[in-house]
GROMACS .gro file of C-alpha atoms in nm:
model
  482
    1MET     CA    1  10.646   8.610  14.949
    2LYS     CA    2  10.959   8.554  14.733
    3GLU     CA    3  11.029   8.829  14.491
    4ILE     CA    4  10.980   8.742  14.116
    5ASN     CA    5  11.298   8.682  13.925
    6PHE     CA    6  11.392   8.996  13.747
    7ASP     CA    7  11.449   8.814  13.406
    8CYS     CA    8  11.098   8.680  13.441
    9ILE     CA    9  10.935   9.018  13.491
   10ILE     CA   10  11.133   9.145  13.185
   11HIS     CA   11  10.984   8.862  12.972
   12ILE     CA   12  10.639   8.889  13.088
   13ILE     CA   13  10.625   9.272  13.043
   14ASN     CA   14  10.769   9.232  12.702
   15GLU     CA   15  10.497   8.991  12.607
   16LEU     CA   16  10.249   9.267  12.698
   17ARG     CA   17  10.412   9.514  12.451
   18ASN     CA   18  10.097   9.562  12.240
   19ASP     CA   19   9.871   9.608  12.542
   20LYS     CA   20   9.921   9.979  12.620
   21LYS     CA   21   9.656   9.999  12.893
   22THR     CA   22   9.842   9.728  13.097
   23LEU     CA   23  10.177   9.877  13.031
   24TYR     CA   24  10.060  10.212  13.180
   25SER     CA   25   9.952  10.029  13.500
   26CYS     CA   26  10.300   9.851  13.513
   27LEU     CA   27  10.464  10.184  13.509
   28LEU     CA   28  10.324  10.262  13.855
   29VAL     CA   29  10.428   9.954  14.037
   30ASN     CA   30  10.762  10.058  14.147
   31LYS     CA   31  11.091  10.203  14.009
   32LYS     CA   32  11.225   9.874  13.874
   33TRP     CA   33  10.919   9.807  13.679
   34CYS     CA   34  10.914  10.154  13.546
   35ASN     CA   35  11.262  10.109  13.430
   36ILE     CA   36  11.158   9.805  13.222
   37VAL     CA   37  10.817   9.964  13.099
   38VAL     CA   38  10.940  10.290  12.969
   39PRO     CA   39  11.186  10.158  12.698
   40ILE     CA   40  10.909   9.921  12.577
   41LEU     CA   41  10.664  10.205  12.549
   42TRP     CA   42  10.907  10.421  12.359
   43LYS     CA   43  11.002  10.135  12.130
   44TYR     CA   44  10.662  10.026  12.026
   45HIS     CA   45  10.422  10.307  12.106
   46PRO     CA   46  10.618  10.640  12.100
   47TRP     CA   47  10.374  10.829  11.888
   48ASN     CA   48  10.076  10.743  12.117
   49ILE     CA   49  10.220  10.771  12.471
   50TYR     CA   50  10.108  11.148  12.525
   51GLY     CA   51   9.783  11.153  12.350
   52SER     CA   52   9.892  11.413  12.094
   53LYS     CA   53  10.195  11.451  11.880
   54ARG     CA   54  10.252  11.806  11.987
   55LYS     CA   55  10.322  11.689  12.344
   56LEU     CA   56  10.556  11.407  12.198
   57TYR     CA   57  10.744  11.666  11.994
   58ASN     CA   58  10.798  11.888  12.291
   59ILE     CA   59  10.954  11.609  12.476
   60ILE     CA   60  11.179  11.537  12.179
   61LEU     CA   61  11.289  11.896  12.138
   62SER     CA   62  11.370  11.880  12.520
   63PHE     CA   63  11.678  11.668  12.428
   64LEU     CA   64  11.840  11.937  12.206
   65PRO     CA   65  12.159  12.048  12.360
   66SER     CA   66  12.195  12.410  12.488
   67THR     CA   67  12.447  12.492  12.211
   68THR     CA   68  12.198  12.391  11.951
   69LYS     CA   69  11.916  12.597  12.110
   70ASN     CA   70  12.146  12.902  12.102
   71ILE     CA   71  12.229  12.838  11.748
   72LEU     CA   72  11.862  12.818  11.660
   73LEU     CA   73  11.776  13.126  11.867
   74ASN     CA   74  12.047  13.338  11.686
   75ILE     CA   75  11.895  13.268  11.347
   76GLU     CA   76  11.551  13.354  11.496
   77ILE     CA   77  11.405  13.008  11.538
   78LYS     CA   78  11.215  13.029  11.877
   79LEU     CA   79  11.154  12.688  12.035
   80PRO     CA   80  10.804  12.637  12.199
   81SER     CA   81  10.800  12.746  12.574
   82THR     CA   82  10.636  12.417  12.655
   83ILE     CA   83  10.949  12.198  12.611
   84LEU     CA   84  11.098  12.093  12.930
   85THR     CA   85  11.365  12.311  13.094
   86LYS     CA   86  11.525  12.015  13.287
   87PRO     CA   87  11.668  11.697  13.139
   88PRO     CA   88  11.409  11.415  13.121
   89LEU     CA   89  11.446  11.114  13.360
   90PHE     CA   90  11.522  10.884  13.072
   91ASN     CA   91  11.695  10.920  12.741
   92TYR     CA   92  11.369  10.830  12.552
   93LEU     CA   93  11.538  10.869  12.216
   94SER     CA   94  11.771  10.584  12.270
   95TYR     CA   95  11.479  10.360  12.295
   96CYS     CA   96  11.260  10.458  11.983
   97GLU     CA   97  11.273  10.370  11.638
   98PHE     CA   98  11.401  10.639  11.394
   99PRO     CA   99  11.123  10.863  11.301
  100GLU     CA  100  10.939  10.873  10.981
  101PRO     CA  101  10.997  11.187  10.740
  102GLU     CA  102  10.633  11.297  10.820
  103ASP     CA  103  10.720  11.320  11.197
  104ILE     CA  104  11.034  11.529  11.129
  105ASP     CA  105  10.809  11.760  10.912
  106GLY     CA  106  10.553  11.769  11.194
  107ILE     CA  107  10.822  11.882  11.451
  108ILE     CA  108  10.948  12.166  11.212
  109ASN     CA  109  10.594  12.263  11.104
  110MET     CA  110  10.508  12.304  11.473
  111ILE     CA  111  10.794  12.545  11.520
  112LEU     CA  112  10.806  12.736  11.191
  113GLY     CA  113  10.444  12.703  11.087
  114ARG     CA  114  10.249  12.467  10.855
  115PHE     CA  115  10.327  12.658  10.529
  116VAL     CA  116  10.698  12.712  10.565
  117ASN     CA  117  10.888  12.657  10.242
  118VAL     CA  118  11.089  12.337  10.257
  119GLU     CA  119  11.371  12.528  10.055
  120ASP     CA  120  11.403  12.792  10.331
  121ASP     CA  121  11.738  12.822  10.501
  122LYS     CA  122  11.550  12.802  10.841
  123TYR     CA  123  11.376  12.478  10.749
  124PHE     CA  124  11.692  12.337  10.644
  125LEU     CA  125  11.885  12.417  10.948
  126LEU     CA  126  11.623  12.307  11.192
  127GLU     CA  127  11.571  11.989  10.995
  128GLN     CA  128  11.955  11.921  11.030
  129GLU     CA  129  11.952  11.973  11.408
  130VAL     CA  130  11.645  11.754  11.461
  131TYR     CA  131  11.800  11.471  11.245
  132LYS     CA  132  12.137  11.515  11.440
  133LEU     CA  133  11.947  11.477  11.765
  134PHE     CA  134  11.809  11.134  11.643
  135VAL     CA  135  12.133  10.994  11.485
  136ASN     CA  136  12.315  11.084  11.784
  137ASN     CA  137  12.072  10.915  12.039
  138CYS     CA  138  11.896  10.627  11.839
  139LYS     CA  139  12.055  10.302  11.880
  140ASP     CA  140  11.995   9.960  11.737
  141PHE     CA  141  11.697  10.044  11.550
  142LYS     CA  142  11.590   9.827  11.230
  143ASN     CA  143  11.399  10.050  10.987
  144LEU     CA  144  11.472  10.381  10.818
  145THR     CA  145  11.298  10.584  10.552
  146TRP     CA  146  11.556  10.803  10.388
  147LYS     CA  147  11.370  11.098  10.226
  148THR     CA  148  11.586  11.401  10.316
  149CYS     CA  149  11.870  11.577  10.167
  150GLN     CA  150  12.053  11.584  10.501
  151PRO     CA  151  12.371  11.393  10.493
  152LEU     CA  152  12.264  11.148  10.771
  153THR     CA  153  12.590  10.939  10.765
  154SER     CA  154  12.802  11.240  10.839
  155PHE     CA  155  12.635  11.327  11.184
  156PRO     CA  156  12.794  11.231  11.503
  157GLY     CA  157  12.681  10.876  11.610
  158ALA     CA  158  12.605  10.762  11.268
  159SER     CA  159  12.825  10.440  11.278
  160THR     CA  160  12.628  10.332  11.582
  161CYS     CA  161  12.289  10.456  11.471
  162PHE     CA  162  12.278  10.278  11.137
  163SER     CA  163  12.471   9.965  11.202
  164GLN     CA  164  12.181   9.740  11.284
  165LEU     CA  165  11.956   9.842  10.995
  166HIS     CA  166  11.716   9.569  10.875
  167SER     CA  167  11.503   9.762  10.630
  168LEU     CA  168  11.576  10.086  10.442
  169SER     CA  169  11.344  10.272  10.205
  170ILE     CA  170  11.514  10.533  10.005
  171ASP     CA  171  11.433  10.805   9.738
  172PRO     CA  172  11.770  10.862   9.548
  173ASP     CA  173  11.650  11.202   9.443
  174TYR     CA  174  11.714  11.311   9.807
  175ALA     CA  175  12.008  11.106   9.942
  176ASN     CA  176  12.338  11.210   9.790
  177SER     CA  177  12.578  10.980   9.649
  178ASN     CA  178  12.853  11.042   9.900
  179SER     CA  179  12.601  10.981  10.198
  180LEU     CA  180  12.490  10.659  10.053
  181TYR     CA  181  12.856  10.548  10.004
  182GLU     CA  182  12.933  10.615  10.357
  183MET     CA  183  12.621  10.418  10.456
  184SER     CA  184  12.758  10.124  10.258
  185LYS     CA  185  13.065  10.119  10.513
  186ILE     CA  186  12.814  10.129  10.814
  187CYS     CA  187  12.534   9.904  10.709
  188LYS     CA  188  12.582   9.554  10.558
  189GLY     CA  189  12.293   9.356  10.688
  190LEU     CA  190  11.979   9.493  10.504
  191TYR     CA  191  11.714   9.238  10.463
  192ILE     CA  192  11.469   9.460  10.285
  193LEU     CA  193  11.552   9.748  10.044
  194SER     CA  194  11.285   9.973   9.882
  195ILE     CA  195  11.367  10.218   9.614
  196TYR     CA  196  11.131  10.503   9.518
  197ASN     CA  197  11.160  10.746   9.215
  198CYS     CA  198  11.499  10.645   9.080
  199SER     CA  199  11.548  10.857   8.775
  200LYS     CA  200  11.917  10.785   8.705
  201ASP     CA  201  12.215  10.571   8.805
  202HIS     CA  202  12.333  10.659   9.149
  203GLN     CA  203  12.691  10.518   9.234
  204GLY     CA  204  12.629  10.552   9.619
  205LEU     CA  205  12.332  10.342   9.605
  206VAL     CA  206  12.512  10.072   9.382
  207SER     CA  207  12.785  10.074   9.646
  208LEU     CA  208  12.513  10.019   9.923
  209ILE     CA  209  12.353   9.738   9.737
  210ASP     CA  210  12.695   9.562   9.679
  211ALA     CA  211  12.782   9.581  10.051
  212GLN     CA  212  12.472   9.389  10.151
  213LYS     CA  213  12.547   9.024  10.259
  214ASN     CA  214  12.185   8.900  10.265
  215LEU     CA  215  11.941   9.116  10.078
  216GLU     CA  216  11.633   8.909  10.058
  217LYS     CA  217  11.343   9.143   9.974
  218LEU     CA  218  11.351   9.408   9.698
  219ASN     CA  219  11.079   9.670   9.635
  220ILE     CA  220  11.122   9.898   9.333
  221TYR     CA  221  10.831  10.138   9.343
  222HIS     CA  222  10.646  10.373   9.090
  223ASN     CA  223  10.822  10.658   8.903
  224ASP     CA  224  10.653  10.965   8.754
  225ILE     CA  225  10.596  10.837   8.395
  226ASN     CA  226  10.735  11.148   8.256
  227ARG     CA  227  11.073  11.103   8.414
  228ARG     CA  228  11.218  10.853   8.187
  229GLY     CA  229  11.568  10.747   8.247
  230ASN     CA  230  11.799  10.438   8.243
  231CYS     CA  231  11.968  10.298   8.545
  232GLN     CA  232  12.176  10.035   8.393
  233GLU     CA  233  12.439   9.999   8.665
  234LEU     CA  234  12.166   9.977   8.921
  235SER     CA  235  12.008   9.690   8.731
  236LYS     CA  236  12.363   9.520   8.726
  237ALA     CA  237  12.395   9.568   9.100
  238LEU     CA  238  12.065   9.409   9.177
  239ALA     CA  239  12.157   9.116   8.936
  240ARG     CA  240  12.474   9.063   9.154
  241LYS     CA  241  12.238   8.994   9.440
  242GLY     CA  242  12.042   8.730   9.259
  243ASP     CA  243  12.149   8.452   9.497
  244THR     CA  244  12.002   8.622   9.800
  245ILE     CA  245  11.683   8.801   9.674
  246LYS     CA  246  11.382   8.580   9.750
  247GLU     CA  247  11.106   8.849   9.730
  248LEU     CA  248  11.050   9.115   9.468
  249HIS     CA  249  10.779   9.397   9.434
  250LEU     CA  250  10.803   9.553   9.090
  251ASP     CA  251  10.629   9.864   8.964
  252LEU     CA  252  10.641   9.865   8.599
  253VAL     CA  253  10.703  10.221   8.557
  254ASN     CA  254  11.068  10.267   8.684
  255ASN     CA  255  11.406  10.337   8.522
  256ILE     CA  256  11.568  10.020   8.629
  257PRO     CA  257  11.601   9.776   8.333
  258SER     CA  258  11.417   9.449   8.383
  259SER     CA  259  11.749   9.258   8.286
  260PHE     CA  260  11.807   9.180   8.650
  261LEU     CA  261  11.519   8.946   8.664
  262ILE     CA  262  11.713   8.662   8.494
  263SER     CA  263  11.950   8.654   8.767
  264LEU     CA  264  11.698   8.602   9.057
  265LYS     CA  265  11.728   8.220   9.077
  266ASN     CA  266  11.613   8.184   9.415
  267LEU     CA  267  11.295   8.393   9.406
  268LYS     CA  268  11.000   8.285   9.589
  269ARG     CA  269  10.765   8.577   9.563
  270ILE     CA  270  10.718   8.819   9.278
  271GLU     CA  271  10.454   9.095   9.254
  272ILE     CA  272  10.439   9.305   8.937
  273TYR     CA  273  10.228   9.615   8.912
  274ASN     CA  274  10.137   9.838   8.628
  275HIS     CA  275   9.943  10.153   8.744
  276GLU     CA  276   9.925  10.323   8.390
  277THR     CA  277   9.745  10.228   8.074
  278PHE     CA  278   9.881   9.998   7.835
  279GLU     CA  279   9.952  10.289   7.567
  280GLU     CA  280  10.155  10.451   7.830
  281THR     CA  281  10.358  10.158   7.916
  282ARG     CA  282  10.386   9.965   7.581
  283GLU     CA  283  10.773   9.986   7.583
  284GLU     CA  284  10.794   9.876   7.956
  285ILE     CA  285  10.572   9.589   7.888
  286SER     CA  286  10.756   9.479   7.594
  287GLU     CA  287  11.091   9.481   7.779
  288LEU     CA  288  10.930   9.294   8.093
  289ARG     CA  289  10.800   9.028   7.849
  290GLN     CA  290  11.139   8.971   7.698
  291TYR     CA  291  11.300   8.907   8.031
  292LEU     CA  292  11.033   8.712   8.179
  293ALA     CA  293  11.040   8.468   7.870
  294ILE     CA  294  11.394   8.386   7.965
  295SER     CA  295  11.376   8.391   8.332
  296GLU     CA  296  11.364   8.085   8.564
  297PHE     CA  297  11.220   8.097   8.925
  298PRO     CA  298  11.213   7.739   9.012
  299ASN     CA  299  11.131   7.793   9.395
  300LEU     CA  300  10.838   8.039   9.312
  301GLU     CA  301  10.563   8.019   9.570
  302PHE     CA  302  10.370   8.351   9.509
  303PHE     CA  303  10.291   8.538   9.194
  304ASN     CA  304  10.086   8.845   9.146
  305ALA     CA  305  10.044   9.063   8.847
  306LYS     CA  306   9.834   9.370   8.813
  307GLY     CA  307   9.762   9.550   8.489
  308ILE     CA  308   9.997   9.314   8.301
  309THR     CA  309   9.867   9.004   8.125
  310CYS     CA  310  10.142   8.834   7.956
  311PHE     CA  311   9.991   8.484   7.955
  312GLU     CA  312  10.250   8.339   7.725
  313GLU     CA  313  10.530   8.446   7.934
  314PHE     CA  314  10.344   8.359   8.267
  315SER     CA  315  10.296   8.006   8.118
  316LEU     CA  316  10.677   7.969   8.052
  317LEU     CA  317  10.747   8.084   8.415
  318ILE     CA  318  10.506   7.812   8.557
  319LYS     CA  319  10.663   7.545   8.333
  320LYS     CA  320  11.007   7.611   8.485
  321THR     CA  321  10.875   7.584   8.856
  322ARG     CA  322  10.940   7.279   9.090
  323GLY     CA  323  10.581   7.253   9.207
  324ASP     CA  324  10.596   7.495   9.512
  325LEU     CA  325  10.367   7.748   9.374
  326LEU     CA  326  10.079   7.825   9.622
  327HIS     CA  327   9.936   8.153   9.504
  328PHE     CA  328   9.891   8.275   9.143
  329LEU     CA  329   9.694   8.609   9.097
  330ILE     CA  330   9.628   8.827   8.793
  331ASP     CA  331   9.418   9.142   8.862
  332ILE     CA  332   9.102   9.223   8.689
  333LYS     CA  333   9.270   9.519   8.507
  334THR     CA  334   9.351   9.352   8.168
  335GLY     CA  335   9.622   9.612   8.055
  336GLU     CA  336   9.582   9.489   7.697
  337LEU     CA  337   9.302   9.491   7.443
  338PHE     CA  338   9.360   9.126   7.312
  339ILE     CA  339   9.488   8.845   7.525
  340LYS     CA  340   9.576   8.504   7.403
  341ASN     CA  341   9.688   8.165   7.570
  342THR     CA  342   9.457   8.168   7.874
  343GLY     CA  343   9.411   7.804   7.824
  344ALA     CA  344   9.775   7.723   7.795
  345LEU     CA  345   9.822   7.901   8.129
  346ILE     CA  346   9.568   7.684   8.309
  347LYS     CA  347   9.715   7.387   8.142
  348GLU     CA  348  10.056   7.456   8.268
  349ILE     CA  349   9.924   7.521   8.636
  350SER     CA  350   9.739   7.193   8.633
  351ILE     CA  351  10.048   7.000   8.525
  352HIS     CA  352  10.331   7.196   8.733
  353CYS     CA  353  10.149   7.327   9.045
  354PRO     CA  354   9.994   7.044   9.239
  355ASN     CA  355  10.012   7.241   9.567
  356ILE     CA  356   9.840   7.569   9.450
  357LYS     CA  357   9.572   7.704   9.691
  358ILE     CA  358   9.459   8.017   9.537
  359LEU     CA  359   9.422   8.097   9.167
  360TYR     CA  360   9.303   8.428   9.016
  361THR     CA  361   9.296   8.449   8.640
  362PHE     CA  362   9.139   8.548   8.304
  363ILE     CA  363   8.984   8.275   8.090
  364GLU     CA  364   8.809   8.256   7.759
  365SER     CA  365   8.502   8.037   7.732
  366LYS     CA  366   8.668   7.807   7.450
  367ASP     CA  367   8.940   7.729   7.729
  368PHE     CA  368   8.685   7.601   7.994
  369ILE     CA  369   8.788   7.241   7.893
  370HIS     CA  370   9.127   7.286   8.081
  371VAL     CA  371   8.935   7.352   8.415
  372GLN     CA  372   8.865   6.995   8.456
  373SER     CA  373   9.228   6.879   8.457
  374LEU     CA  374   9.307   7.185   8.694
  375LEU     CA  375   9.050   7.060   8.960
  376LEU     CA  376   9.163   6.692   8.923
  377ASN     CA  377   9.539   6.780   8.945
  378CYS     CA  378   9.537   7.056   9.197
  379SER     CA  379   9.377   6.886   9.493
  380LYS     CA  380   9.469   7.148   9.744
  381LEU     CA  381   9.292   7.463   9.556
  382GLN     CA  382   9.103   7.666   9.815
  383GLU     CA  383   9.014   7.970   9.625
  384LEU     CA  384   8.926   8.023   9.249
  385ARG     CA  385   8.847   8.333   9.065
  386PHE     CA  386   8.786   8.339   8.679
  387TYR     CA  387   8.752   8.679   8.501
  388SER     CA  388   8.619   8.703   8.149
  389LEU     CA  389   8.827   8.910   7.893
  390ASN     CA  390   8.505   9.087   7.783
  391ASN     CA  391   8.657   9.217   7.461
  392SER     CA  392   8.579   9.182   7.094
  393SER     CA  393   8.811   8.886   7.068
  394ASN     CA  394   8.564   8.693   7.273
  395ASP     CA  395   8.267   8.662   7.038
  396ASP     CA  396   8.175   8.318   7.183
  397ASP     CA  397   8.104   8.489   7.528
  398ASP     CA  398   7.816   8.677   7.381
  399ASP     CA  399   7.611   8.324   7.366
  400ASP     CA  400   7.349   8.304   7.625
  401ASN     CA  401   7.457   8.092   7.905
  402VAL     CA  402   7.790   8.008   7.796
  403GLY     CA  403   7.882   7.981   8.158
  404ASP     CA  404   7.666   7.665   8.219
  405GLU     CA  405   7.967   7.461   8.088
  406LEU     CA  406   8.200   7.618   8.362
  407LEU     CA  407   7.946   7.550   8.634
  408ASP     CA  408   7.890   7.189   8.530
  409ILE     CA  409   8.265   7.132   8.538
  410LEU     CA  410   8.302   7.286   8.875
  411SER     CA  411   7.994   7.064   8.987
  412SER     CA  412   8.126   6.739   8.852
  413ILE     CA  413   8.465   6.740   9.037
  414ASN     CA  414   8.433   6.687   9.413
  415LEU     CA  415   8.721   6.893   9.513
  416ILE     CA  416   8.685   6.904   9.905
  417SER     CA  417   8.912   7.193   9.951
  418LEU     CA  418   8.760   7.444   9.720
  419ASN     CA  419   8.533   7.662   9.907
  420ASN     CA  420   8.572   8.015   9.769
  421ILE     CA  421   8.462   8.079   9.414
  422LEU     CA  422   8.420   8.395   9.212
  423LEU     CA  423   8.290   8.403   8.850
  424SER     CA  424   8.238   8.659   8.591
  425GLU     CA  425   7.892   8.766   8.494
  426ASP     CA  426   7.976   8.794   8.134
  427TRP     CA  427   7.933   8.441   8.028
  428GLY     CA  428   7.579   8.401   8.151
  429TYR     CA  429   7.421   8.110   8.347
  430SER     CA  430   7.101   7.942   8.327
  431ILE     CA  431   6.895   7.883   8.651
  432GLY     CA  432   6.913   7.513   8.606
  433ALA     CA  433   7.280   7.507   8.578
  434LEU     CA  434   7.317   7.730   8.887
  435GLU     CA  435   7.087   7.509   9.101
  436ARG     CA  436   7.287   7.190   8.982
  437PHE     CA  437   7.605   7.363   9.079
  438PHE     CA  438   7.477   7.464   9.437
  439GLU     CA  439   7.334   7.116   9.502
  440SER     CA  440   7.681   6.958   9.433
  441PHE     CA  441   7.819   7.170   9.730
  442ARG     CA  442   7.533   7.094   9.956
  443GLU     CA  443   7.732   6.834  10.155
  444LYS     CA  444   8.060   7.042  10.196
  445ASN     CA  445   7.926   7.391  10.158
  446LEU     CA  446   8.090   7.697  10.020
  447LEU     CA  447   8.259   7.974  10.233
  448SER     CA  448   8.177   8.230   9.947
  449PHE     CA  449   8.020   8.227   9.601
  450ASN     CA  450   8.035   8.572   9.413
  451ILE     CA  451   7.966   8.678   9.060
  452LEU     CA  452   8.158   8.985   8.940
  453HIS     CA  453   7.895   9.186   8.767
  454HIS     CA  454   7.931   9.525   8.604
  455ARG     CA  455   7.644   9.556   8.354
  456ASN     CA  456   7.368   9.363   8.548
  457PHE     CA  457   7.269   9.219   8.199
  458TYR     CA  458   7.302   8.841   8.268
  459ILE     CA  459   7.229   8.820   8.623
  460THR     CA  460   6.851   8.863   8.680
  461ASP     CA  461   6.640   8.882   8.990
  462ASN     CA  462   6.573   8.517   8.950
  463HIS     CA  463   6.936   8.446   8.959
  464LYS     CA  464   6.972   8.645   9.288
  465GLU     CA  465   6.692   8.482   9.435
  466ILE     CA  466   6.836   8.131   9.380
  467ILE     CA  467   7.175   8.233   9.536
  468ARG     CA  468   6.992   8.387   9.829
  469LYS     CA  469   6.785   8.053   9.861
  470TYR     CA  470   7.111   7.851   9.899
  471VAL     CA  471   7.269   8.110  10.143
  472HIS     CA  472   6.968   8.080  10.364
  473GLU     CA  473   6.995   7.684  10.339
  474GLY     CA  474   7.356   7.712  10.463
  475VAL     CA  475   7.503   7.592  10.142
  476ILE     CA  476   7.687   7.928  10.095
  477ARG     CA  477   7.800   8.126  10.390
  478TYR     CA  478   7.841   8.446  10.190
  479SER     CA  479   7.753   8.601   9.862
  480ASN     CA  480   7.786   8.958   9.709
  481PHE     CA  481   7.397   8.926   9.629
  482MET     CA  482   7.297   8.908   9.991
   0.00000   0.00000   0.00000
């Protein structure tokens, strides 16, 4: 029998990279197969190969050069006796991704103990040698989480180690400006940049951002709300990448001014999260609203807002899109006591978003009238969630069964694609309207029908019985009342 082409073997085994059990079997075929499989295992499954992280850490420490071992021994850092005394058969570290900070901590804690102080000199020196080990050996990896004060770019091998970075997560409180400036000379092909806890302008980070040629995805994560600052230069640097950035995750509590938003002309996806109360973030919300009102994202496809309900500004954004919006989501947390213009938002979506598939939004009962045009114009709508504002400005919602109007509108429009619906309990629904609604879906069926209920005031046992009846009859596949 002819021998299988070597390139074919490599391709086949690469296709099995997620099947660890089969890969382990391939290891035993012969030396050639072993040479193919080992790099794959260490690239995709390094932390699962040995069954325990302790065994893995011992293998990693076996690569420390003898000079380093002697240095550590001289400062009374004793390495485990279980590390290999002879060099391993493969340079495993050259195959694996750069470790997460938690794994570096795990290696240090295994040697110095779990409760060692991170400010201890021994901790710093051991951490330095472990990072040096990976920087000197890792090649062509794509992802790095930089959460250490160690000057990674000054270690031997840094230019090779970091040249192919695709994604960088960074906490500027750790990385010093000079190290980031050196990184800007090495790494110019970042696709994803994630920034955590940025409390002040950071010239090294500005240089790194400016060096990127095709930065497409930007994540700005939550800061401690008590650490207020102003990162004007960082905002300007991000604005200079407005032509390439296509995805944005923005936690509202951060110190980078929102002014860069107006430069993101090619944005396709935006997520804005507010994890704090409205009172705590009043200033940030005010600034955000100011820049959202004058921003234009014509290519927008995905919009998600959590804890922020700036309906007027959202409506303006929708009005300036080109019809590509597929997902529009506003989370159940209102973020503000009084909300207006829910109808205007639905009206703009019905006019400017013919391709929308998923819509989650708040609505006042007086704006139910706009739902009909939404269903008529958005023929690809698949999932719909309407939340009640449930505040004192909604006096009409206290009327019994005001939700019947909404059910009748949904029943009257035969939108074939719509098969997932969630409504608020707060409007109230009569048994008759509920039955008419389900009967209208008898021919096409619903994948899910849910009612968001907190008070169990309007939804009675009779309502639940009707819903269960239609689930048993196959009109609804799933409901939260089953």
